[in-house]
mmCIF file of C-alpha atoms and ligand atoms in Angstrom:
data_model
loop_
_atom_site.group_PDB
_atom_site.id
_atom_site.type_symbol
_atom_site.label_atom_id
_atom_site.label_comp_id
_atom_site.label_asym_id
_atom_site.label_seq_id
_atom_site.Cartn_x
_atom_site.Cartn_y
_atom_site.Cartn_z
ATOM 1 C CA MET L 1 31.238 1.163 -11.235
ATOM 2 C CA ASP L 2 30.146 4.774 -11.363
ATOM 3 C CA ARG L 3 26.702 4.792 -9.794
ATOM 4 C CA ILE L 4 25.244 3.262 -6.667
ATOM 5 C CA TYR L 5 21.467 3.062 -6.279
ATOM 6 C CA LEU L 6 20.010 2.650 -2.797
ATOM 7 C CA ILE L 7 16.666 0.896 -2.848
ATOM 8 C CA GLY L 8 14.255 -0.181 -0.128
ATOM 9 C CA TYR L 9 10.986 0.561 1.581
ATOM 10 C CA MET L 10 9.953 3.974 2.902
ATOM 11 C CA GLY L 11 11.683 4.670 6.183
ATOM 12 C CA SER L 12 14.673 2.428 5.465
ATOM 13 C CA GLY L 13 17.075 5.384 5.627
ATOM 14 C CA LYS L 14 18.077 5.571 1.946
ATOM 15 C CA SER L 15 18.707 9.349 2.043
ATOM 16 C CA THR L 16 20.555 9.375 5.362
ATOM 17 C CA VAL L 17 22.733 6.419 4.416
ATOM 18 C CA GLY L 18 23.215 7.811 0.900
ATOM 19 C CA LYS L 19 24.529 11.158 2.167
ATOM 20 C CA GLU L 20 26.956 9.487 4.559
ATOM 21 C CA LEU L 21 28.130 7.001 1.924
ATOM 22 C CA ALA L 22 28.631 9.810 -0.610
ATOM 23 C CA SER L 23 30.656 11.844 1.844
ATOM 24 C CA ARG L 24 32.847 8.832 2.773
ATOM 25 C CA LEU L 25 33.519 8.081 -0.924
ATOM 26 C CA GLY L 26 33.813 11.738 -1.982
ATOM 27 C CA TRP L 27 30.980 11.131 -4.464
ATOM 28 C CA LYS L 28 27.873 13.223 -5.214
ATOM 29 C CA PHE L 29 24.541 12.443 -3.583
ATOM 30 C CA ILE L 30 21.189 12.633 -5.356
ATOM 31 C CA ASP L 31 17.744 12.009 -3.909
ATOM 32 C CA LEU L 32 15.360 10.988 -6.693
ATOM 33 C CA ASP L 33 12.358 12.477 -4.878
ATOM 34 C CA GLU L 34 14.219 15.829 -4.726
ATOM 35 C CA VAL L 35 14.845 15.673 -8.487
ATOM 36 C CA ILE L 36 11.100 15.164 -9.032
ATOM 37 C CA ILE L 37 10.262 18.056 -6.667
ATOM 38 C CA GLU L 38 12.722 20.396 -8.394
ATOM 39 C CA ARG L 39 11.607 19.486 -11.901
ATOM 40 C CA SER L 40 7.879 19.768 -11.182
ATOM 41 C CA GLY L 41 7.935 22.629 -8.677
ATOM 42 C CA LEU L 42 5.526 20.577 -6.535
ATOM 43 C CA THR L 43 5.864 18.529 -3.364
ATOM 44 C CA ILE L 44 5.344 14.748 -3.577
ATOM 45 C CA PRO L 45 1.945 14.925 -1.788
ATOM 46 C CA GLU L 46 0.884 17.708 -4.219
ATOM 47 C CA ILE L 47 1.825 15.603 -7.252
ATOM 48 C CA PHE L 48 -0.222 12.673 -5.909
ATOM 49 C CA ARG L 49 -3.175 14.921 -5.037
ATOM 50 C CA ARG L 50 -3.281 16.875 -8.296
ATOM 51 C CA TYR L 51 -2.204 14.288 -10.849
ATOM 52 C CA GLY L 52 -2.350 10.880 -9.128
ATOM 53 C CA GLU L 53 0.178 8.117 -8.594
ATOM 54 C CA HIS L 54 0.430 7.185 -12.270
ATOM 55 C CA THR L 55 1.854 10.620 -13.153
ATOM 56 C CA PHE L 56 4.169 10.492 -10.148
ATOM 57 C CA ARG L 57 5.528 7.135 -11.408
ATOM 58 C CA GLN L 58 6.164 8.626 -14.853
ATOM 59 C CA LEU L 59 8.060 11.544 -13.316
ATOM 60 C CA GLU L 60 9.981 9.088 -11.153
ATOM 61 C CA SER L 61 11.012 6.936 -14.128
ATOM 62 C CA SER L 62 12.189 9.936 -16.087
ATOM 63 C CA ALA L 63 14.109 11.281 -13.066
ATOM 64 C CA LEU L 64 15.780 7.877 -12.817
ATOM 65 C CA VAL L 65 16.796 7.899 -16.479
ATOM 66 C CA SER L 66 18.382 11.334 -15.934
ATOM 67 C CA THR L 67 20.879 9.736 -13.516
ATOM 68 C CA ILE L 68 22.231 7.006 -15.770
ATOM 69 C CA GLU L 69 24.925 9.098 -17.369
ATOM 70 C CA MET L 70 26.162 10.671 -14.151
ATOM 71 C CA SER L 71 29.365 9.438 -12.637
ATOM 72 C CA GLN L 72 30.503 8.923 -9.067
ATOM 73 C CA VAL L 73 27.048 9.387 -7.696
ATOM 74 C CA ILE L 74 24.996 7.782 -4.935
ATOM 75 C CA VAL L 75 21.284 7.859 -5.769
ATOM 76 C CA ALA L 76 18.628 7.393 -3.076
ATOM 77 C CA THR L 77 15.507 6.154 -4.856
ATOM 78 C CA GLY L 78 11.926 6.432 -3.591
ATOM 79 C CA GLY L 79 10.520 3.272 -2.014
ATOM 80 C CA GLY L 80 8.363 2.498 -5.040
ATOM 81 C CA ALA L 81 10.937 3.335 -7.716
ATOM 82 C CA PRO L 82 12.203 -0.216 -8.377
ATOM 83 C CA CYS L 83 8.659 -1.594 -8.477
ATOM 84 C CA PHE L 84 7.190 0.290 -11.467
ATOM 85 C CA ASN L 85 7.778 0.663 -15.223
ATOM 86 C CA ASP L 86 10.607 -1.917 -15.325
ATOM 87 C CA ASN L 87 12.753 0.539 -13.365
ATOM 88 C CA ILE L 88 14.464 -2.369 -11.617
ATOM 89 C CA ASP L 89 16.003 -3.291 -14.980
ATOM 90 C CA VAL L 90 17.161 0.304 -15.532
ATOM 91 C CA LEU L 91 18.687 0.297 -12.056
ATOM 92 C CA THR L 92 20.533 -3.007 -12.383
ATOM 93 C CA ALA L 93 21.745 -2.239 -15.896
ATOM 94 C CA ASN L 94 23.196 1.134 -14.933
ATOM 95 C CA GLY L 95 24.685 0.803 -11.500
ATOM 96 C CA LEU L 96 25.271 -1.215 -8.400
ATOM 97 C CA THR L 97 22.045 -1.667 -6.453
ATOM 98 C CA ILE L 98 21.979 -1.879 -2.666
ATOM 99 C CA PHE L 99 18.853 -2.948 -0.795
ATOM 100 C CA LEU L 100 18.480 -1.441 2.681
ATOM 101 C CA ASN L 101 16.524 -4.168 4.423
ATOM 102 C CA GLY L 102 14.876 -3.665 7.808
ATOM 103 C CA SER L 103 12.548 -5.450 10.166
ATOM 104 C CA ILE L 104 8.841 -4.617 10.072
ATOM 105 C CA ASP L 105 9.105 -3.061 13.549
ATOM 106 C CA THR L 106 11.861 -0.666 12.528
ATOM 107 C CA ILE L 107 10.066 0.351 9.343
ATOM 108 C CA VAL L 108 6.681 0.811 11.049
ATOM 109 C CA ASN L 109 8.176 2.910 13.860
ATOM 110 C CA ARG L 110 10.028 5.165 11.438
ATOM 111 C CA ILE L 111 7.052 5.624 9.136
ATOM 112 C CA ARG L 112 4.713 6.324 12.078
ATOM 113 C CA ALA L 113 6.900 9.287 12.965
ATOM 114 C CA ASP L 114 6.220 11.070 9.666
ATOM 115 C CA SER L 115 3.543 9.233 7.675
ATOM 116 C CA SER L 116 1.815 12.494 6.674
ATOM 117 C CA VAL L 117 4.526 13.365 4.127
ATOM 118 C CA ARG L 118 4.136 9.976 2.434
ATOM 119 C CA PRO L 119 0.965 9.817 0.331
ATOM 120 C CA ILE L 120 1.036 6.003 0.075
ATOM 121 C CA VAL L 121 0.471 5.675 3.834
ATOM 122 C CA ALA L 122 -0.941 9.100 4.777
ATOM 123 C CA SER L 123 -4.556 7.928 4.939
ATOM 124 C CA LYS L 124 -3.857 4.830 7.046
ATOM 125 C CA SER L 125 -4.903 4.820 10.690
ATOM 126 C CA LYS L 126 -2.406 3.757 13.337
ATOM 127 C CA ASN L 127 -3.981 0.286 13.451
ATOM 128 C CA GLU L 128 -4.135 -0.179 9.713
ATOM 129 C CA LEU L 129 -0.573 0.973 9.157
ATOM 130 C CA ARG L 130 1.261 -2.129 10.377
ATOM 131 C CA SER L 131 -0.759 -4.690 8.393
ATOM 132 C CA PHE L 132 -0.687 -2.445 5.309
ATOM 133 C CA ILE L 133 3.104 -2.204 5.512
ATOM 134 C CA GLU L 134 3.489 -5.969 6.043
ATOM 135 C CA ASP L 135 1.539 -6.761 2.879
ATOM 136 C CA HIS L 136 2.970 -3.910 0.830
ATOM 137 C CA LEU L 137 6.559 -4.678 1.766
ATOM 138 C CA ALA L 138 6.046 -8.379 1.015
ATOM 139 C CA ALA L 139 4.811 -7.473 -2.477
ATOM 140 C CA ARG L 140 7.748 -5.148 -3.078
ATOM 141 C CA LEU L 141 10.394 -7.593 -1.840
ATOM 142 C CA THR L 142 10.340 -9.345 -5.225
ATOM 143 C CA PHE L 143 11.875 -6.180 -6.658
ATOM 144 C CA TYR L 144 14.129 -5.206 -3.759
ATOM 145 C CA LYS L 145 15.643 -8.696 -3.652
ATOM 146 C CA GLN L 146 17.022 -8.234 -7.146
ATOM 147 C CA ALA L 147 19.636 -5.849 -5.694
ATOM 148 C CA ASN L 148 23.295 -6.749 -6.022
ATOM 149 C CA ILE L 149 23.895 -6.265 -2.303
ATOM 150 C CA THR L 150 21.595 -6.358 0.741
ATOM 151 C CA VAL L 151 22.427 -4.558 3.982
ATOM 152 C CA ASP L 152 20.564 -4.790 7.291
ATOM 153 C CA ILE L 153 19.418 -1.365 8.536
ATOM 154 C CA ASP L 154 18.924 -2.408 12.157
ATOM 155 C CA GLN L 155 22.296 -0.891 13.096
ATOM 156 C CA SER L 156 23.779 2.625 13.250
ATOM 157 C CA ILE L 157 24.239 4.722 10.104
ATOM 158 C CA SER L 158 28.019 4.509 10.319
ATOM 159 C CA GLU L 159 27.846 0.725 10.750
ATOM 160 C CA ILE L 160 25.561 0.472 7.716
ATOM 161 C CA VAL L 161 28.012 2.545 5.676
ATOM 162 C CA ASP L 162 30.985 0.497 6.937
ATOM 163 C CA GLU L 163 29.179 -2.667 5.861
ATOM 164 C CA ILE L 164 28.418 -1.240 2.425
ATOM 165 C CA LEU L 165 32.022 -0.104 1.931
ATOM 166 C CA GLU L 166 33.253 -3.531 3.010
ATOM 167 C CA LYS L 167 30.869 -5.258 0.607
ATOM 168 C CA ILE L 168 31.639 -3.067 -2.391
ATOM 169 C CA LYS L 169 35.359 -2.994 -1.667
ATOM 170 C CA LEU L 170 35.811 0.613 -2.774
ATOM 171 C CA ASN L 171 37.311 1.880 0.474
HETATM 172 C C1 S3P A 1 7.018 6.148 -2.159
HETATM 173 C C2 S3P A 1 8.111 6.484 -1.390
HETATM 174 C C3 S3P A 1 8.554 7.872 -1.181
HETATM 175 C C4 S3P A 1 8.128 8.746 -2.371
HETATM 176 C C5 S3P A 1 6.665 8.603 -2.619
HETATM 177 C C6 S3P A 1 6.241 7.165 -2.919
HETATM 178 C C7 S3P A 1 6.638 4.719 -2.281
HETATM 179 O O1 S3P A 1 9.969 7.926 -1.032
HETATM 180 O O2 S3P A 1 8.844 8.404 -3.527
HETATM 181 O O3 S3P A 1 5.991 9.099 -1.490
HETATM 182 O O4 S3P A 1 5.829 4.365 -3.163
HETATM 183 O O5 S3P A 1 7.162 3.894 -1.477
HETATM 184 P P1 S3P A 1 10.746 7.405 0.302
HETATM 185 O O6 S3P A 1 10.981 5.944 0.143
HETATM 186 O O7 S3P A 1 12.004 8.191 0.281
HETATM 187 O O8 S3P A 1 9.861 7.729 1.483
#
């Protein structure tokens, strides 16, 4: 096993957990959104605004493919990555997938704190946000649940990483 892909909804802590997991394993860390930003020279909101979600999803799929020959790497994927273009199959065929699963309350609170940087939820009012996330997350669970391992995020970062290390038995 040479690659670990962290998947899960926006606000589930994929980047934070990924960095900590990478440092505990002595592996590299890659954030798929950062790969897209570097390659395009645009921020995620700019890509959505100028070219639309469809183009973003194409960039995301090609960024994902660029990781499949890397070794000893933890990849934090964007919340939508497993849910488009059969990416879930690319993920499961090329690495160990870990779903960071959280309660609606945790996710909503985290997203509320910085929804403006996330185009999918940026236009939602405070009242709309919770019911949007409930429906959207429910639709995406079909993909997230295909992960090899599921970890509950309603605990500290170091506890999440301990649980992952215990479950993957690499430590
Ligand atoms: C998205 C999640 C974002 C980013 C983009 C779209 C999504 O990543 O890829 O804004 O569709 O859920 P994070 O999950 O890191 O916020």
